[in-house]
PDB file of C-alpha atoms in Angstrom:
ATOM      1  CA  UNK A  15      92.251  70.671  60.746  1.00 79.00           C
ATOM      2  CA  UNK A  16      89.570  72.220  59.395  1.00 86.00           C
ATOM      3  CA  UNK A  17      88.680  76.589  58.955  1.00 87.00           C
ATOM      4  CA  UNK A  18      85.836  75.303  61.374  1.00 94.00           C
ATOM      5  CA  UNK A  19      88.388  74.017  63.611  1.00 94.00           C
ATOM      6  CA  UNK A  20      90.656  76.622  62.605  1.00 94.00           C
ATOM      7  CA  UNK A  21      87.863  79.345  63.398  1.00 96.00           C
ATOM      8  CA  UNK A  22      86.869  78.020  67.091  1.00 97.00           C
ATOM      9  CA  UNK A  23      90.081  77.287  68.814  1.00 97.00           C
ATOM     10  CA  UNK A  24      90.522  81.413  67.180  1.00 97.00           C
ATOM     11  CA  UNK A  25      87.164  82.176  69.568  1.00 98.00           C
ATOM     12  CA  UNK A  26      88.833  80.157  71.992  1.00 98.00           C
ATOM     13  CA  UNK A  27      92.029  82.127  72.547  1.00 99.00           C
ATOM     14  CA  UNK A  28      90.136  85.381  71.973  1.00 99.00           C
ATOM     15  CA  UNK A  29      87.725  84.654  74.568  1.00 99.00           C
ATOM     16  CA  UNK A  30      90.180  83.226  77.207  1.00 99.00           C
ATOM     17  CA  UNK A  31      91.803  86.811  76.235  1.00 99.00           C
ATOM     18  CA  UNK A  32      89.048  89.005  77.536  1.00 99.00           C
ATOM     19  CA  UNK A  33      89.063  86.483  80.318  1.00 99.00           C
ATOM     20  CA  UNK A  34      91.796  87.218  81.748  1.00 99.00           C
ATOM     21  CA  UNK A  35      91.268  91.371  80.790  1.00 99.00           C
ATOM     22  CA  UNK A  36      88.721  91.300  83.784  1.00 99.00           C
ATOM     23  CA  UNK A  37      89.934  88.440  85.837  1.00 99.00           C
ATOM     24  CA  UNK A  38      90.125  89.758  89.238  1.00 98.00           C
ATOM     25  CA  UNK A  39      93.068  87.077  90.419  1.00 98.00           C
ATOM     26  CA  UNK A  40      95.789  86.761  89.136  1.00 99.00           C
ATOM     27  CA  UNK A  41      95.926  83.232  89.010  1.00 99.00           C
ATOM     28  CA  UNK A  42      92.713  83.475  86.934  1.00 99.00           C
ATOM     29  CA  UNK A  43      94.388  86.000  84.346  1.00 99.00           C
ATOM     30  CA  UNK A  44      97.633  83.410  84.491  1.00 99.00           C
ATOM     31  CA  UNK A  45      95.119  79.946  83.868  1.00 99.00           C
ATOM     32  CA  UNK A  46      92.795  82.267  81.212  1.00 99.00           C
ATOM     33  CA  UNK A  47      96.447  83.909  79.165  1.00 99.00           C
ATOM     34  CA  UNK A  48      97.982  80.505  79.131  1.00 99.00           C
ATOM     35  CA  UNK A  49      94.705  79.129  78.177  1.00 99.00           C
ATOM     36  CA  UNK A  50      95.067  81.314  74.813  1.00 99.00           C
ATOM     37  CA  UNK A  51      98.870  80.799  74.344  1.00 99.00           C
ATOM     38  CA  UNK A  52      98.046  76.980  73.752  1.00 98.00           C
ATOM     39  CA  UNK A  53      94.970  77.998  71.739  1.00 98.00           C
ATOM     40  CA  UNK A  54      96.889  79.880  69.498  1.00 98.00           C
ATOM     41  CA  UNK A  55     100.175  77.639  69.806  1.00 97.00           C
ATOM     42  CA  UNK A  56      96.926  75.502  67.511  1.00 96.00           C
ATOM     43  CA  UNK A  57      96.173  77.591  65.199  1.00 95.00           C
ATOM     44  CA  UNK A  58     100.312  78.676  64.009  1.00 93.00           C
ATOM     45  CA  UNK A  59     100.385  74.619  64.317  1.00 90.00           C
ATOM     46  CA  UNK A  60      97.835  74.147  61.341  1.00 82.00           C
ATOM     47  CA  UNK A  61      98.726  77.290  59.155  1.00 79.00           C
ATOM     48  CA  UNK A  62     102.876  76.268  59.811  1.00 80.00           C
ATOM     49  CA  UNK A  63     101.664  72.370  58.708  1.00 83.00           C
ATOM     50  CA  UNK A  64      99.647  74.002  55.382  1.00 81.00           C
ATOM     51  CA  UNK A  65     102.703  76.625  54.110  1.00 83.00           C
ATOM     52  CA  UNK A  66     104.725  73.459  54.094  1.00 74.00           C
TER      53      UNK A  66
END
């Protein structure tokens, strides 16, 4: 994955965590945290592949 794509997913993860922090509804908070975890997994998987 290109660096710009990794940066995109890192930004999306940060945004999702920020939205989770400000969410007043528990369901919305969980959805944002789930998305943040998925974005994080994408970047970690790619970093693992690069490391060999």
